[in-house]
Amino acid sequence: MASILLLNGPNLNLLGRREPEVYGSDTLADIERRCKDEAGRLGHQLICRQSNSEGGMVDWLQQQAPSAAYLVINPGAYGHTSIALRDALLGVALPFVEVHLSNVHAREEFRRSSMLTDIAVGCISGLGAQGYLLALQFIAEQLRGGGSDGP
Ligand code: DQA
Protein backbone atom coordinates (compact mmCIF):
# COMPACT_ATOMS: atom_id res chain seq x y z
CA MET A 1 0.00 0.00 0.00
CA ALA A 2 1.36 3.40 -0.98
CA SER A 3 0.36 6.88 0.10
CA ILE A 4 -1.01 9.07 -2.66
CA LEU A 5 -1.55 12.79 -2.11
CA LEU A 6 -4.51 14.79 -3.41
CA LEU A 7 -3.98 18.54 -3.32
CA ASN A 8 -6.63 21.02 -4.41
CA GLY A 9 -5.80 24.69 -4.75
CA PRO A 10 -7.61 28.00 -4.36
CA ASN A 11 -11.39 28.29 -4.55
CA LEU A 12 -11.89 24.55 -4.96
CA ASN A 13 -13.36 24.57 -1.43
CA LEU A 14 -16.30 26.35 -3.09
CA LEU A 15 -17.13 23.44 -5.39
CA GLY A 16 -20.84 22.69 -5.49
CA ARG A 17 -21.80 26.37 -5.45
CA ARG A 18 -18.97 27.86 -7.53
CA GLU A 19 -20.01 28.25 -11.19
CA PRO A 20 -21.72 24.81 -11.26
CA GLU A 21 -22.20 25.10 -15.03
CA VAL A 22 -18.38 25.04 -15.33
CA TYR A 23 -17.28 22.92 -12.36
CA GLY A 24 -20.26 20.66 -11.70
CA SER A 25 -22.44 20.21 -8.64
CA ASP A 26 -20.24 17.90 -6.56
CA THR A 27 -18.74 19.45 -3.44
CA LEU A 28 -15.06 18.99 -2.64
CA ALA A 29 -16.08 16.70 0.23
CA ASP A 30 -18.03 14.53 -2.27
CA ILE A 31 -15.01 14.35 -4.57
CA GLU A 32 -12.55 13.58 -1.77
CA ARG A 33 -14.82 10.81 -0.46
CA ARG A 34 -15.09 9.20 -3.88
CA CYS A 35 -11.34 9.51 -4.39
CA LYS A 36 -10.59 7.95 -1.00
CA ASP A 37 -12.94 5.07 -1.80
CA GLU A 38 -11.30 4.58 -5.18
CA ALA A 39 -7.78 4.71 -3.74
CA GLY A 40 -8.82 2.14 -1.12
CA ARG A 41 -10.31 -0.10 -3.77
CA LEU A 42 -7.00 0.13 -5.64
CA GLY A 43 -5.11 -0.79 -2.45
CA HIS A 44 -3.71 2.61 -1.55
CA GLN A 45 -4.14 5.34 1.02
CA LEU A 46 -5.19 8.82 -0.10
CA ILE A 47 -4.25 11.91 1.90
CA CYS A 48 -6.31 14.96 0.94
CA ARG A 49 -5.72 18.67 1.38
CA GLN A 50 -7.15 21.90 0.04
CA SER A 51 -5.50 25.28 0.42
CA ASN A 52 -6.37 28.75 -0.82
CA SER A 53 -2.83 29.93 -0.33
CA GLU A 54 0.22 29.37 -2.49
CA GLY A 55 2.48 29.11 0.57
CA GLY A 56 0.09 26.67 2.20
CA MET A 57 0.28 24.41 -0.84
CA VAL A 58 4.09 24.61 -0.94
CA ASP A 59 4.39 23.91 2.81
CA TRP A 60 2.07 20.91 2.63
CA LEU A 61 3.91 19.44 -0.36
CA GLN A 62 7.25 19.79 1.40
CA GLN A 63 5.84 18.11 4.53
CA GLN A 64 4.02 15.25 2.84
CA ALA A 65 6.13 14.39 -0.20
CA PRO A 66 8.87 12.41 1.59
CA SER A 67 6.39 9.74 2.67
CA ALA A 68 4.28 9.70 -0.51
CA ALA A 69 4.58 7.84 -3.79
CA TYR A 70 2.53 10.05 -6.10
CA LEU A 71 0.47 13.23 -6.23
CA VAL A 72 -2.77 14.27 -7.87
CA ILE A 73 -3.02 18.05 -7.98
CA ASN A 74 -5.66 20.47 -9.13
CA PRO A 75 -3.69 23.67 -8.69
CA GLY A 76 -6.63 25.92 -9.59
CA ALA A 77 -5.50 29.33 -10.79
CA TYR A 78 -2.01 28.84 -9.34
CA GLY A 79 -1.36 26.35 -12.10
CA HIS A 80 -1.35 29.26 -14.51
CA THR A 81 0.81 31.58 -12.45
CA SER A 82 2.86 29.98 -9.70
CA ILE A 83 6.59 29.60 -10.14
CA ALA A 84 6.73 28.79 -6.41
CA LEU A 85 4.46 25.78 -6.90
CA ARG A 86 6.48 24.64 -9.92
CA ASP A 87 9.70 24.95 -7.93
CA ALA A 88 8.17 23.03 -5.01
CA LEU A 89 7.12 20.19 -7.30
CA LEU A 90 10.57 20.06 -8.87
CA GLY A 91 12.15 20.31 -5.42
CA VAL A 92 10.26 17.41 -3.86
CA ALA A 93 10.60 15.36 -7.07
CA LEU A 94 7.25 13.64 -6.53
CA PRO A 95 5.64 12.39 -9.76
CA PHE A 96 2.26 13.98 -10.29
CA VAL A 97 -0.84 14.07 -12.44
CA GLU A 98 -2.39 17.51 -12.98
CA VAL A 99 -6.20 17.56 -13.01
CA HIS A 100 -8.60 20.31 -14.03
CA LEU A 101 -12.35 19.84 -13.78
CA SER A 102 -13.00 22.13 -16.73
CA ASN A 103 -11.39 22.02 -20.14
CA VAL A 104 -8.91 24.85 -19.66
CA HIS A 105 -8.14 24.87 -23.39
CA ALA A 106 -11.74 25.71 -24.26
CA ARG A 107 -11.91 28.75 -21.98
CA GLU A 108 -10.11 32.10 -21.68
CA GLU A 109 -6.71 32.40 -23.34
CA PHE A 110 -4.90 32.86 -19.99
CA ARG A 111 -6.03 29.41 -18.84
CA ARG A 112 -4.16 27.76 -21.70
CA SER A 113 -0.76 28.40 -20.19
CA SER A 114 0.45 26.27 -17.32
CA MET A 115 3.44 26.44 -15.01
CA LEU A 116 3.06 22.73 -14.29
CA THR A 117 1.96 20.69 -17.28
CA ASP A 118 5.41 20.25 -18.81
CA ILE A 119 6.77 18.76 -15.57
CA ALA A 120 3.67 16.60 -14.88
CA VAL A 121 3.52 12.95 -15.83
CA GLY A 122 0.24 13.86 -17.49
CA CYS A 123 -2.71 16.20 -17.37
CA ILE A 124 -6.45 15.52 -17.38
CA SER A 125 -8.62 18.51 -18.20
CA GLY A 126 -12.33 18.79 -18.86
CA LEU A 127 -13.58 15.44 -17.56
CA GLY A 128 -15.10 16.86 -14.38
CA ALA A 129 -14.73 14.98 -11.11
CA GLN A 130 -14.11 11.77 -13.03
CA GLY A 131 -10.69 13.18 -13.93
CA TYR A 132 -9.52 12.62 -10.35
CA LEU A 133 -10.64 8.99 -10.40
CA LEU A 134 -8.97 8.37 -13.75
CA ALA A 135 -5.76 9.90 -12.39
CA LEU A 136 -5.87 7.51 -9.42
CA GLN A 137 -6.44 4.51 -11.69
CA PHE A 138 -3.47 5.54 -13.83
CA ILE A 139 -1.28 6.02 -10.73
CA ALA A 140 -2.25 2.63 -9.30
CA GLU A 141 -1.22 1.04 -12.58
CA GLN A 142 2.11 2.89 -12.50
CA LEU A 143 2.72 1.80 -8.92
CA ARG A 144 2.02 -1.81 -9.87
CA GLY A 145 4.88 -1.47 -12.35
CA GLY A 146 2.52 -1.75 -15.30
CA GLY A 147 1.33 1.19 -17.27
CA SER A 148 2.24 0.39 -20.83
CA ASP A 149 0.36 3.59 -21.69
CA GLY A 150 2.53 5.72 -19.41
CA PRO A 151 6.16 6.78 -19.26
C1 DQA B 1 -9.51 24.73 -12.60
C2 DQA B 1 -9.25 25.60 -13.83
C3 DQA B 1 -8.51 26.86 -13.45
O1 DQA B 1 -8.31 27.67 -14.59
C4 DQA B 1 -9.30 27.66 -12.43
O2 DQA B 1 -8.57 28.80 -12.03
C5 DQA B 1 -9.74 26.85 -11.27
C6 DQA B 1 -10.23 25.49 -11.51
C7 DQA B 1 -10.37 23.49 -12.97
O3 DQA B 1 -10.42 22.58 -12.15
O4 DQA B 1 -11.00 23.47 -14.03
O5 DQA B 1 -9.75 27.31 -10.14
O6 DQA B 1 -8.27 24.25 -12.11
PDB file of C-alpha atoms and ligand atoms in Angstrom:
ATOM      1  CA  MET A   1       0.000   0.000   0.000  1.00  0.00           C
ATOM      2  CA  ALA A   2       1.357   3.404  -0.980  1.00  0.00           C
ATOM      3  CA  SER A   3       0.363   6.881   0.095  1.00  0.00           C
ATOM      4  CA  ILE A   4      -1.008   9.073  -2.660  1.00  0.00           C
ATOM      5  CA  LEU A   5      -1.546  12.795  -2.111  1.00  0.00           C
ATOM      6  CA  LEU A   6      -4.506  14.789  -3.408  1.00  0.00           C
ATOM      7  CA  LEU A   7      -3.981  18.543  -3.317  1.00  0.00           C
ATOM      8  CA  ASN A   8      -6.634  21.019  -4.406  1.00  0.00           C
ATOM      9  CA  GLY A   9      -5.801  24.690  -4.748  1.00  0.00           C
ATOM     10  CA  PRO A  10      -7.608  28.000  -4.361  1.00  0.00           C
ATOM     11  CA  ASN A  11     -11.393  28.290  -4.551  1.00  0.00           C
ATOM     12  CA  LEU A  12     -11.895  24.554  -4.959  1.00  0.00           C
ATOM     13  CA  ASN A  13     -13.362  24.570  -1.433  1.00  0.00           C
ATOM     14  CA  LEU A  14     -16.304  26.349  -3.087  1.00  0.00           C
ATOM     15  CA  LEU A  15     -17.130  23.441  -5.393  1.00  0.00           C
ATOM     16  CA  GLY A  16     -20.835  22.695  -5.492  1.00  0.00           C
ATOM     17  CA  ARG A  17     -21.801  26.370  -5.445  1.00  0.00           C
ATOM     18  CA  ARG A  18     -18.967  27.858  -7.527  1.00  0.00           C
ATOM     19  CA  GLU A  19     -20.014  28.246 -11.193  1.00  0.00           C
ATOM     20  CA  PRO A  20     -21.717  24.811 -11.259  1.00  0.00           C
ATOM     21  CA  GLU A  21     -22.205  25.097 -15.027  1.00  0.00           C
ATOM     22  CA  VAL A  22     -18.382  25.039 -15.326  1.00  0.00           C
ATOM     23  CA  TYR A  23     -17.281  22.924 -12.360  1.00  0.00           C
ATOM     24  CA  GLY A  24     -20.263  20.660 -11.705  1.00  0.00           C
ATOM     25  CA  SER A  25     -22.440  20.214  -8.639  1.00  0.00           C
ATOM     26  CA  ASP A  26     -20.239  17.899  -6.557  1.00  0.00           C
ATOM     27  CA  THR A  27     -18.741  19.450  -3.443  1.00  0.00           C
ATOM     28  CA  LEU A  28     -15.060  18.992  -2.640  1.00  0.00           C
ATOM     29  CA  ALA A  29     -16.084  16.703   0.232  1.00  0.00           C
ATOM     30  CA  ASP A  30     -18.026  14.528  -2.269  1.00  0.00           C
ATOM     31  CA  ILE A  31     -15.011  14.347  -4.572  1.00  0.00           C
ATOM     32  CA  GLU A  32     -12.554  13.580  -1.772  1.00  0.00           C
ATOM     33  CA  ARG A  33     -14.822  10.814  -0.456  1.00  0.00           C
ATOM     34  CA  ARG A  34     -15.087   9.204  -3.884  1.00  0.00           C
ATOM     35  CA  CYS A  35     -11.336   9.514  -4.393  1.00  0.00           C
ATOM     36  CA  LYS A  36     -10.589   7.948  -1.002  1.00  0.00           C
ATOM     37  CA  ASP A  37     -12.944   5.066  -1.798  1.00  0.00           C
ATOM     38  CA  GLU A  38     -11.302   4.581  -5.182  1.00  0.00           C
ATOM     39  CA  ALA A  39      -7.784   4.708  -3.737  1.00  0.00           C
ATOM     40  CA  GLY A  40      -8.817   2.144  -1.120  1.00  0.00           C
ATOM     41  CA  ARG A  41     -10.313  -0.099  -3.775  1.00  0.00           C
ATOM     42  CA  LEU A  42      -7.002   0.131  -5.635  1.00  0.00           C
ATOM     43  CA  GLY A  43      -5.112  -0.792  -2.448  1.00  0.00           C
ATOM     44  CA  HIS A  44      -3.707   2.608  -1.550  1.00  0.00           C
ATOM     45  CA  GLN A  45      -4.137   5.342   1.015  1.00  0.00           C
ATOM     46  CA  LEU A  46      -5.193   8.821  -0.099  1.00  0.00           C
ATOM     47  CA  ILE A  47      -4.246  11.915   1.901  1.00  0.00           C
ATOM     48  CA  CYS A  48      -6.314  14.956   0.936  1.00  0.00           C
ATOM     49  CA  ARG A  49      -5.720  18.668   1.376  1.00  0.00           C
ATOM     50  CA  GLN A  50      -7.149  21.901   0.039  1.00  0.00           C
ATOM     51  CA  SER A  51      -5.497  25.284   0.422  1.00  0.00           C
ATOM     52  CA  ASN A  52      -6.371  28.746  -0.819  1.00  0.00           C
ATOM     53  CA  SER A  53      -2.828  29.934  -0.332  1.00  0.00           C
ATOM     54  CA  GLU A  54       0.221  29.366  -2.491  1.00  0.00           C
ATOM     55  CA  GLY A  55       2.483  29.105   0.567  1.00  0.00           C
ATOM     56  CA  GLY A  56       0.090  26.668   2.198  1.00  0.00           C
ATOM     57  CA  MET A  57       0.279  24.409  -0.836  1.00  0.00           C
ATOM     58  CA  VAL A  58       4.089  24.609  -0.943  1.00  0.00           C
ATOM     59  CA  ASP A  59       4.390  23.910   2.807  1.00  0.00           C
ATOM     60  CA  TRP A  60       2.066  20.911   2.632  1.00  0.00           C
ATOM     61  CA  LEU A  61       3.908  19.437  -0.357  1.00  0.00           C
ATOM     62  CA  GLN A  62       7.246  19.785   1.401  1.00  0.00           C
ATOM     63  CA  GLN A  63       5.839  18.107   4.531  1.00  0.00           C
ATOM     64  CA  GLN A  64       4.020  15.250   2.838  1.00  0.00           C
ATOM     65  CA  ALA A  65       6.127  14.393  -0.205  1.00  0.00           C
ATOM     66  CA  PRO A  66       8.868  12.408   1.588  1.00  0.00           C
ATOM     67  CA  SER A  67       6.391   9.745   2.669  1.00  0.00           C
ATOM     68  CA  ALA A  68       4.282   9.697  -0.505  1.00  0.00           C
ATOM     69  CA  ALA A  69       4.579   7.838  -3.789  1.00  0.00           C
ATOM     70  CA  TYR A  70       2.535  10.047  -6.100  1.00  0.00           C
ATOM     71  CA  LEU A  71       0.473  13.228  -6.225  1.00  0.00           C
ATOM     72  CA  VAL A  72      -2.775  14.273  -7.867  1.00  0.00           C
ATOM     73  CA  ILE A  73      -3.020  18.052  -7.981  1.00  0.00           C
ATOM     74  CA  ASN A  74      -5.660  20.466  -9.125  1.00  0.00           C
ATOM     75  CA  PRO A  75      -3.688  23.674  -8.689  1.00  0.00           C
ATOM     76  CA  GLY A  76      -6.634  25.916  -9.589  1.00  0.00           C
ATOM     77  CA  ALA A  77      -5.505  29.328 -10.795  1.00  0.00           C
ATOM     78  CA  TYR A  78      -2.010  28.845  -9.335  1.00  0.00           C
ATOM     79  CA  GLY A  79      -1.360  26.349 -12.100  1.00  0.00           C
ATOM     80  CA  HIS A  80      -1.353  29.263 -14.514  1.00  0.00           C
ATOM     81  CA  THR A  81       0.810  31.579 -12.446  1.00  0.00           C
ATOM     82  CA  SER A  82       2.865  29.984  -9.702  1.00  0.00           C
ATOM     83  CA  ILE A  83       6.590  29.602 -10.139  1.00  0.00           C
ATOM     84  CA  ALA A  84       6.733  28.787  -6.407  1.00  0.00           C
ATOM     85  CA  LEU A  85       4.455  25.782  -6.903  1.00  0.00           C
ATOM     86  CA  ARG A  86       6.476  24.640  -9.921  1.00  0.00           C
ATOM     87  CA  ASP A  87       9.704  24.948  -7.929  1.00  0.00           C
ATOM     88  CA  ALA A  88       8.172  23.035  -5.010  1.00  0.00           C
ATOM     89  CA  LEU A  89       7.121  20.187  -7.296  1.00  0.00           C
ATOM     90  CA  LEU A  90      10.572  20.061  -8.869  1.00  0.00           C
ATOM     91  CA  GLY A  91      12.148  20.311  -5.417  1.00  0.00           C
ATOM     92  CA  VAL A  92      10.264  17.405  -3.864  1.00  0.00           C
ATOM     93  CA  ALA A  93      10.599  15.362  -7.071  1.00  0.00           C
ATOM     94  CA  LEU A  94       7.247  13.636  -6.525  1.00  0.00           C
ATOM     95  CA  PRO A  95       5.644  12.391  -9.755  1.00  0.00           C
ATOM     96  CA  PHE A  96       2.261  13.978 -10.287  1.00  0.00           C
ATOM     97  CA  VAL A  97      -0.836  14.073 -12.441  1.00  0.00           C
ATOM     98  CA  GLU A  98      -2.392  17.512 -12.978  1.00  0.00           C
ATOM     99  CA  VAL A  99      -6.197  17.558 -13.011  1.00  0.00           C
ATOM    100  CA  HIS A 100      -8.602  20.310 -14.026  1.00  0.00           C
ATOM    101  CA  LEU A 101     -12.346  19.838 -13.780  1.00  0.00           C
ATOM    102  CA  SER A 102     -13.001  22.129 -16.728  1.00  0.00           C
ATOM    103  CA  ASN A 103     -11.388  22.016 -20.144  1.00  0.00           C
ATOM    104  CA  VAL A 104      -8.907  24.846 -19.655  1.00  0.00           C
ATOM    105  CA  HIS A 105      -8.140  24.871 -23.394  1.00  0.00           C
ATOM    106  CA  ALA A 106     -11.739  25.712 -24.261  1.00  0.00           C
ATOM    107  CA  ARG A 107     -11.906  28.745 -21.978  1.00  0.00           C
ATOM    108  CA  GLU A 108     -10.115  32.096 -21.680  1.00  0.00           C
ATOM    109  CA  GLU A 109      -6.713  32.398 -23.337  1.00  0.00           C
ATOM    110  CA  PHE A 110      -4.899  32.859 -19.993  1.00  0.00           C
ATOM    111  CA  ARG A 111      -6.032  29.408 -18.841  1.00  0.00           C
ATOM    112  CA  ARG A 112      -4.155  27.756 -21.696  1.00  0.00           C
ATOM    113  CA  SER A 113      -0.764  28.404 -20.187  1.00  0.00           C
ATOM    114  CA  SER A 114       0.447  26.274 -17.324  1.00  0.00           C
ATOM    115  CA  MET A 115       3.441  26.438 -15.013  1.00  0.00           C
ATOM    116  CA  LEU A 116       3.064  22.735 -14.290  1.00  0.00           C
ATOM    117  CA  THR A 117       1.957  20.693 -17.276  1.00  0.00           C
ATOM    118  CA  ASP A 118       5.414  20.252 -18.811  1.00  0.00           C
ATOM    119  CA  ILE A 119       6.766  18.764 -15.571  1.00  0.00           C
ATOM    120  CA  ALA A 120       3.669  16.602 -14.883  1.00  0.00           C
ATOM    121  CA  VAL A 121       3.521  12.945 -15.831  1.00  0.00           C
ATOM    122  CA  GLY A 122       0.239  13.856 -17.488  1.00  0.00           C
ATOM    123  CA  CYS A 123      -2.708  16.201 -17.373  1.00  0.00           C
ATOM    124  CA  ILE A 124      -6.455  15.520 -17.382  1.00  0.00           C
ATOM    125  CA  SER A 125      -8.624  18.511 -18.202  1.00  0.00           C
ATOM    126  CA  GLY A 126     -12.328  18.786 -18.865  1.00  0.00           C
ATOM    127  CA  LEU A 127     -13.579  15.436 -17.558  1.00  0.00           C
ATOM    128  CA  GLY A 128     -15.100  16.857 -14.379  1.00  0.00           C
ATOM    129  CA  ALA A 129     -14.730  14.979 -11.111  1.00  0.00           C
ATOM    130  CA  GLN A 130     -14.112  11.775 -13.033  1.00  0.00           C
ATOM    131  CA  GLY A 131     -10.693  13.182 -13.931  1.00  0.00           C
ATOM    132  CA  TYR A 132      -9.520  12.619 -10.345  1.00  0.00           C
ATOM    133  CA  LEU A 133     -10.642   8.992 -10.405  1.00  0.00           C
ATOM    134  CA  LEU A 134      -8.974   8.372 -13.753  1.00  0.00           C
ATOM    135  CA  ALA A 135      -5.762   9.899 -12.394  1.00  0.00           C
ATOM    136  CA  LEU A 136      -5.873   7.514  -9.420  1.00  0.00           C
ATOM    137  CA  GLN A 137      -6.438   4.514 -11.691  1.00  0.00           C
ATOM    138  CA  PHE A 138      -3.466   5.540 -13.831  1.00  0.00           C
ATOM    139  CA  ILE A 139      -1.283   6.022 -10.733  1.00  0.00           C
ATOM    140  CA  ALA A 140      -2.248   2.632  -9.299  1.00  0.00           C
ATOM    141  CA  GLU A 141      -1.220   1.042 -12.577  1.00  0.00           C
ATOM    142  CA  GLN A 142       2.105   2.889 -12.505  1.00  0.00           C
ATOM    143  CA  LEU A 143       2.724   1.797  -8.917  1.00  0.00           C
ATOM    144  CA  ARG A 144       2.016  -1.810  -9.874  1.00  0.00           C
ATOM    145  CA  GLY A 145       4.877  -1.474 -12.352  1.00  0.00           C
ATOM    146  CA  GLY A 146       2.521  -1.749 -15.297  1.00  0.00           C
ATOM    147  CA  GLY A 147       1.327   1.187 -17.269  1.00  0.00           C
ATOM    148  CA  SER A 148       2.236   0.391 -20.830  1.00  0.00           C
ATOM    149  CA  ASP A 149       0.363   3.588 -21.687  1.00  0.00           C
ATOM    150  CA  GLY A 150       2.529   5.716 -19.414  1.00  0.00           C
ATOM    151  CA  PRO A 151       6.159   6.780 -19.263  1.00  0.00           C
TER     152      PRO A 151
HETATM  153  C1  DQA B   1      -9.513  24.728 -12.601  1.00  0.00           C
HETATM  154  C2  DQA B   1      -9.250  25.598 -13.831  1.00  0.00           C
HETATM  155  C3  DQA B   1      -8.512  26.859 -13.452  1.00  0.00           C
HETATM  156  O1  DQA B   1      -8.310  27.671 -14.593  1.00  0.00           O
HETATM  157  C4  DQA B   1      -9.304  27.661 -12.430  1.00  0.00           C
HETATM  158  O2  DQA B   1      -8.575  28.802 -12.028  1.00  0.00           O
HETATM  159  C5  DQA B   1      -9.738  26.849 -11.265  1.00  0.00           C
HETATM  160  C6  DQA B   1     -10.227  25.492 -11.509  1.00  0.00           C
HETATM  161  C7  DQA B   1     -10.370  23.492 -12.969  1.00  0.00           C
HETATM  162  O3  DQA B   1     -10.423  22.584 -12.152  1.00  0.00           O
HETATM  163  O4  DQA B   1     -10.997  23.466 -14.026  1.00  0.00           O
HETATM  164  O5  DQA B   1      -9.752  27.306 -10.145  1.00  0.00           O
HETATM  165  O6  DQA B   1      -8.272  24.253 -12.106  1.00  0.00           O
END
